[in-house]
JSON list of C-alpha atoms in Angstrom, two decimals:
[
{"chain": "A", "resi": 15, "resn": "VAL", "atom": "CA", "xyz": [-10.09, -26.39, -41.16]},
{"chain": "A", "resi": 16, "resn": "GLN", "atom": "CA", "xyz": [-7.99, -24.57, -43.71]},
{"chain": "A", "resi": 17, "resn": "LEU", "atom": "CA", "xyz": [-6.42, -21.17, -43.81]},
{"chain": "A", "resi": 18, "resn": "GLN", "atom": "CA", "xyz": [-4.92, -20.02, -47.17]},
{"chain": "A", "resi": 19, "resn": "ALA", "atom": "CA", "xyz": [-2.73, -17.02, -47.03]},
{"chain": "A", "resi": 20, "resn": "SER", "atom": "CA", "xyz": [-1.67, -15.12, -50.09]},
{"chain": "A", "resi": 21, "resn": "GLY", "atom": "CA", "xyz": [-0.45, -11.74, -51.34]},
{"chain": "A", "resi": 22, "resn": "GLY", "atom": "CA", "xyz": [3.20, -11.95, -50.37]},
{"chain": "A", "resi": 23, "resn": "GLY", "atom": "CA", "xyz": [5.94, -11.04, -52.83]},
{"chain": "A", "resi": 24, "resn": "LEU", "atom": "CA", "xyz": [8.98, -8.83, -53.45]},
{"chain": "A", "resi": 25, "resn": "VAL", "atom": "CA", "xyz": [8.60, -5.14, -52.81]},
{"chain": "A", "resi": 26, "resn": "GLU", "atom": "CA", "xyz": [11.01, -2.28, -52.39]},
{"chain": "A", "resi": 27, "resn": "ALA", "atom": "CA", "xyz": [11.45, -0.47, -49.04]},
{"chain": "A", "resi": 28, "resn": "GLY", "atom": "CA", "xyz": [8.70, 2.12, -48.62]},
{"chain": "A", "resi": 29, "resn": "GLY", "atom": "CA", "xyz": [6.29, 0.15, -50.70]},
{"chain": "A", "resi": 30, "resn": "SER", "atom": "CA", "xyz": [2.93, -1.67, -49.84]},
{"chain": "A", "resi": 31, "resn": "LEU", "atom": "CA", "xyz": [1.51, -5.11, -49.92]},
{"chain": "A", "resi": 32, "resn": "ARG", "atom": "CA", "xyz": [-1.88, -6.47, -48.85]},
{"chain": "A", "resi": 33, "resn": "LEU", "atom": "CA", "xyz": [-2.00, -10.02, -47.43]},
{"chain": "A", "resi": 34, "resn": "SER", "atom": "CA", "xyz": [-5.14, -12.11, -47.46]},
{"chain": "A", "resi": 35, "resn": "CYS", "atom": "CA", "xyz": [-6.14, -15.19, -45.43]},
{"chain": "A", "resi": 36, "resn": "VAL", "atom": "CA", "xyz": [-9.20, -17.10, -46.57]},
{"chain": "A", "resi": 37, "resn": "VAL", "atom": "CA", "xyz": [-10.52, -19.25, -43.72]},
{"chain": "A", "resi": 38, "resn": "SER", "atom": "CA", "xyz": [-12.47, -22.41, -44.24]},
{"chain": "A", "resi": 39, "resn": "LYS", "atom": "CA", "xyz": [-13.84, -23.08, -40.78]},
{"chain": "A", "resi": 40, "resn": "ARG", "atom": "CA", "xyz": [-17.35, -23.33, -39.35]},
{"chain": "A", "resi": 41, "resn": "GLY", "atom": "CA", "xyz": [-17.92, -20.55, -36.96]},
{"chain": "A", "resi": 42, "resn": "PHE", "atom": "CA", "xyz": [-15.31, -18.24, -38.34]},
{"chain": "A", "resi": 43, "resn": "VAL", "atom": "CA", "xyz": [-17.49, -15.27, -37.77]},
{"chain": "A", "resi": 44, "resn": "TYR", "atom": "CA", "xyz": [-17.02, -15.82, -34.06]},
{"chain": "A", "resi": 45, "resn": "ASP", "atom": "CA", "xyz": [-13.29, -16.28, -34.24]},
{"chain": "A", "resi": 46, "resn": "ASP", "atom": "CA", "xyz": [-10.64, -13.66, -33.34]},
{"chain": "A", "resi": 47, "resn": "MET", "atom": "CA", "xyz": [-7.84, -13.88, -35.76]},
{"chain": "A", "resi": 48, "resn": "GLY", "atom": "CA", "xyz": [-4.13, -12.99, -35.81]},
{"chain": "A", "resi": 49, "resn": "TRP", "atom": "CA", "xyz": [-1.21, -12.46, -38.12]},
{"chain": "A", "resi": 50, "resn": "PHE", "atom": "CA", "xyz": [2.29, -13.55, -37.19]},
{"chain": "A", "resi": 51, "resn": "ARG", "atom": "CA", "xyz": [5.65, -13.51, -39.00]},
{"chain": "A", "resi": 52, "resn": "GLN", "atom": "CA", "xyz": [8.83, -15.43, -38.96]},
{"chain": "A", "resi": 53, "resn": "ALA", "atom": "CA", "xyz": [12.11, -14.17, -40.26]},
{"chain": "A", "resi": 54, "resn": "PRO", "atom": "CA", "xyz": [15.03, -16.52, -41.12]},
{"chain": "A", "resi": 55, "resn": "GLY", "atom": "CA", "xyz": [16.68, -17.71, -38.00]},
{"chain": "A", "resi": 56, "resn": "LYS", "atom": "CA", "xyz": [14.18, -15.98, -35.70]},
{"chain": "A", "resi": 57, "resn": "ALA", "atom": "CA", "xyz": [11.25, -17.00, -33.58]},
{"chain": "A", "resi": 58, "resn": "ARG", "atom": "CA", "xyz": [7.72, -16.47, -34.88]},
{"chain": "A", "resi": 59, "resn": "GLU", "atom": "CA", "xyz": [6.33, -13.13, -33.60]},
{"chain": "A", "resi": 60, "resn": "PHE", "atom": "CA", "xyz": [3.13, -11.47, -33.25]},
{"chain": "A", "resi": 61, "resn": "VAL", "atom": "CA", "xyz": [2.15, -8.79, -35.86]},
{"chain": "A", "resi": 62, "resn": "ALA", "atom": "CA", "xyz": [-1.52, -8.05, -35.39]},
{"chain": "A", "resi": 63, "resn": "ALA", "atom": "CA", "xyz": [-4.88, -9.42, -34.17]},
{"chain": "A", "resi": 64, "resn": "ILE", "atom": "CA", "xyz": [-8.53, -8.57, -34.71]},
{"chain": "A", "resi": 65, "resn": "THR", "atom": "CA", "xyz": [-11.60, -9.55, -32.74]},
{"chain": "A", "resi": 66, "resn": "TYR", "atom": "CA", "xyz": [-14.51, -11.45, -34.37]},
{"chain": "A", "resi": 67, "resn": "ASN", "atom": "CA", "xyz": [-16.49, -8.28, -35.15]},
{"chain": "A", "resi": 68, "resn": "ALA", "atom": "CA", "xyz": [-13.45, -6.08, -35.78]},
{"chain": "A", "resi": 69, "resn": "GLY", "atom": "CA", "xyz": [-14.42, -4.09, -32.79]},
{"chain": "A", "resi": 70, "resn": "ASN", "atom": "CA", "xyz": [-10.77, -4.18, -31.46]},
{"chain": "A", "resi": 71, "resn": "ARG", "atom": "CA", "xyz": [-7.45, -4.47, -33.22]},
{"chain": "A", "resi": 72, "resn": "TYR", "atom": "CA", "xyz": [-4.05, -5.04, -31.73]},
{"chain": "A", "resi": 73, "resn": "TYR", "atom": "CA", "xyz": [-0.63, -4.45, -33.13]},
{"chain": "A", "resi": 74, "resn": "ALA", "atom": "CA", "xyz": [2.97, -5.08, -32.37]},
{"chain": "A", "resi": 75, "resn": "ASP", "atom": "CA", "xyz": [4.84, -1.91, -31.70]},
{"chain": "A", "resi": 76, "resn": "SER", "atom": "CA", "xyz": [7.18, -2.66, -34.69]},
{"chain": "A", "resi": 77, "resn": "VAL", "atom": "CA", "xyz": [4.23, -2.36, -37.03]},
{"chain": "A", "resi": 78, "resn": "LYS", "atom": "CA", "xyz": [1.94, 0.20, -35.40]},
{"chain": "A", "resi": 79, "resn": "GLY", "atom": "CA", "xyz": [1.08, 3.02, -37.71]},
{"chain": "A", "resi": 80, "resn": "ARG", "atom": "CA", "xyz": [2.18, 1.08, -40.81]},
{"chain": "A", "resi": 81, "resn": "PHE", "atom": "CA", "xyz": [0.06, -2.07, -40.82]},
{"chain": "A", "resi": 82, "resn": "THR", "atom": "CA", "xyz": [-3.70, -2.42, -40.73]},
{"chain": "A", "resi": 83, "resn": "ILE", "atom": "CA", "xyz": [-5.58, -5.56, -40.01]},
{"chain": "A", "resi": 84, "resn": "SER", "atom": "CA", "xyz": [-9.11, -5.99, -41.27]},
{"chain": "A", "resi": 85, "resn": "ARG", "atom": "CA", "xyz": [-11.72, -8.68, -42.01]},
{"chain": "A", "resi": 86, "resn": "ASP", "atom": "CA", "xyz": [-14.56, -9.44, -44.25]},
{"chain": "A", "resi": 87, "resn": "ASN", "atom": "CA", "xyz": [-16.75, -12.13, -42.45]},
{"chain": "A", "resi": 88, "resn": "ALA", "atom": "CA", "xyz": [-18.98, -12.58, -45.54]},
{"chain": "A", "resi": 89, "resn": "LYS", "atom": "CA", "xyz": [-15.89, -13.49, -47.51]},
{"chain": "A", "resi": 90, "resn": "ARG", "atom": "CA", "xyz": [-14.35, -15.44, -44.61]},
{"chain": "A", "resi": 91, "resn": "THR", "atom": "CA", "xyz": [-11.12, -13.43, -45.23]},
{"chain": "A", "resi": 92, "resn": "VAL", "atom": "CA", "xyz": [-8.66, -11.57, -42.92]},
{"chain": "A", "resi": 93, "resn": "TYR", "atom": "CA", "xyz": [-6.41, -8.97, -44.43]},
{"chain": "A", "resi": 94, "resn": "LEU", "atom": "CA", "xyz": [-3.11, -7.32, -43.53]},
{"chain": "A", "resi": 95, "resn": "GLN", "atom": "CA", "xyz": [-2.47, -4.13, -45.21]},
{"chain": "A", "resi": 96, "resn": "MET", "atom": "CA", "xyz": [1.26, -3.34, -45.00]},
{"chain": "A", "resi": 97, "resn": "ASP", "atom": "CA", "xyz": [2.50, 0.14, -45.88]},
{"chain": "A", "resi": 98, "resn": "SER", "atom": "CA", "xyz": [5.85, 1.93, -45.50]},
{"chain": "A", "resi": 99, "resn": "LEU", "atom": "CA", "xyz": [7.56, -1.47, -45.57]},
{"chain": "A", "resi": 100, "resn": "LYS", "atom": "CA", "xyz": [11.04, -1.84, -44.15]},
{"chain": "A", "resi": 101, "resn": "THR", "atom": "CA", "xyz": [13.69, -4.37, -44.88]},
{"chain": "A", "resi": 102, "resn": "GLU", "atom": "CA", "xyz": [13.27, -5.72, -41.36]},
{"chain": "A", "resi": 103, "resn": "ASP", "atom": "CA", "xyz": [9.59, -6.69, -42.38]},
{"chain": "A", "resi": 104, "resn": "THR", "atom": "CA", "xyz": [11.02, -9.56, -44.52]},
{"chain": "A", "resi": 105, "resn": "ALA", "atom": "CA", "xyz": [9.55, -12.74, -43.23]},
{"chain": "A", "resi": 106, "resn": "VAL", "atom": "CA", "xyz": [7.05, -15.45, -43.89]},
{"chain": "A", "resi": 107, "resn": "TYR", "atom": "CA", "xyz": [3.65, -14.22, -42.67]},
{"chain": "A", "resi": 108, "resn": "TYR", "atom": "CA", "xyz": [1.12, -16.50, -41.13]},
{"chain": "A", "resi": 109, "resn": "CYS", "atom": "CA", "xyz": [-2.61, -16.18, -40.23]},
{"chain": "A", "resi": 110, "resn": "ALA", "atom": "CA", "xyz": [-4.05, -18.12, -37.33]},
{"chain": "A", "resi": 111, "resn": "VAL", "atom": "CA", "xyz": [-7.22, -18.71, -35.44]},
{"chain": "A", "resi": 112, "resn": "PHE", "atom": "CA", "xyz": [-7.23, -17.42, -31.79]},
{"chain": "A", "resi": 113, "resn": "MET", "atom": "CA", "xyz": [-8.22, -19.77, -28.99]},
{"chain": "A", "resi": 114, "resn": "GLY", "atom": "CA", "xyz": [-8.08, -17.31, -26.10]},
{"chain": "A", "resi": 115, "resn": "GLY", "atom": "CA", "xyz": [-5.70, -15.69, -23.68]},
{"chain": "A", "resi": 116, "resn": "ARG", "atom": "CA", "xyz": [-3.02, -13.18, -24.82]},
{"chain": "A", "resi": 117, "resn": "TYR", "atom": "CA", "xyz": [-2.97, -12.29, -28.54]},
{"chain": "A", "resi": 118, "resn": "PHE", "atom": "CA", "xyz": [0.80, -12.10, -28.86]},
{"chain": "A", "resi": 119, "resn": "ASP", "atom": "CA", "xyz": [1.35, -15.74, -27.67]},
{"chain": "A", "resi": 120, "resn": "THR", "atom": "CA", "xyz": [1.56, -18.25, -30.49]},
{"chain": "A", "resi": 121, "resn": "ASN", "atom": "CA", "xyz": [0.43, -20.94, -28.06]},
{"chain": "A", "resi": 122, "resn": "ASN", "atom": "CA", "xyz": [-3.02, -19.33, -27.99]},
{"chain": "A", "resi": 123, "resn": "TYR", "atom": "CA", "xyz": [-3.71, -20.08, -31.75]},
{"chain": "A", "resi": 124, "resn": "ASN", "atom": "CA", "xyz": [-4.86, -23.57, -32.71]},
{"chain": "A", "resi": 125, "resn": "PHE", "atom": "CA", "xyz": [-5.06, -23.36, -36.50]},
{"chain": "A", "resi": 126, "resn": "TRP", "atom": "CA", "xyz": [-2.42, -21.88, -38.89]},
{"chain": "A", "resi": 127, "resn": "GLY", "atom": "CA", "xyz": [-2.08, -21.15, -42.57]},
{"chain": "A", "resi": 128, "resn": "GLN", "atom": "CA", "xyz": [0.85, -22.22, -44.65]},
{"chain": "A", "resi": 129, "resn": "GLY", "atom": "CA", "xyz": [2.49, -18.74, -44.78]},
{"chain": "A", "resi": 130, "resn": "THR", "atom": "CA", "xyz": [3.24, -16.29, -47.42]},
{"chain": "A", "resi": 131, "resn": "LEU", "atom": "CA", "xyz": [6.66, -14.86, -48.05]},
{"chain": "A", "resi": 132, "resn": "VAL", "atom": "CA", "xyz": [7.18, -11.12, -47.93]},
{"chain": "A", "resi": 133, "resn": "THR", "atom": "CA", "xyz": [10.58, -9.85, -49.13]},
{"chain": "A", "resi": 134, "resn": "VAL", "atom": "CA", "xyz": [11.47, -6.21, -48.83]},
{"chain": "A", "resi": 135, "resn": "SER", "atom": "CA", "xyz": [14.51, -4.99, -50.66]},
{"chain": "A", "resi": 136, "resn": "SER", "atom": "CA", "xyz": [16.52, -1.89, -49.94]}
]
């Protein structure tokens, strides 16, 4: 199983980025997926999750209304569109495969990508 995240970079506050996560895993079309982030010196935190058919999406309060999670099962890819970025969004962003339970809990994800760094400057 491989998850390859990309799309991070340096952006000014108020700008936008779109992250992508390509998943090489049998049965991906049946997997719920999540995005997490980890800022320097902080614990990894939940950002967003999406069910296997994109029927439901969940967001952390801190990103609600600014970030959008989506997926293209034909391309085995999950996206995170990030708009109105703030300096506090600076972190390494990870995609992960959900096993079950609560979406915000990192323990409920069994496969993780390597992360992509997002830096938001003021």
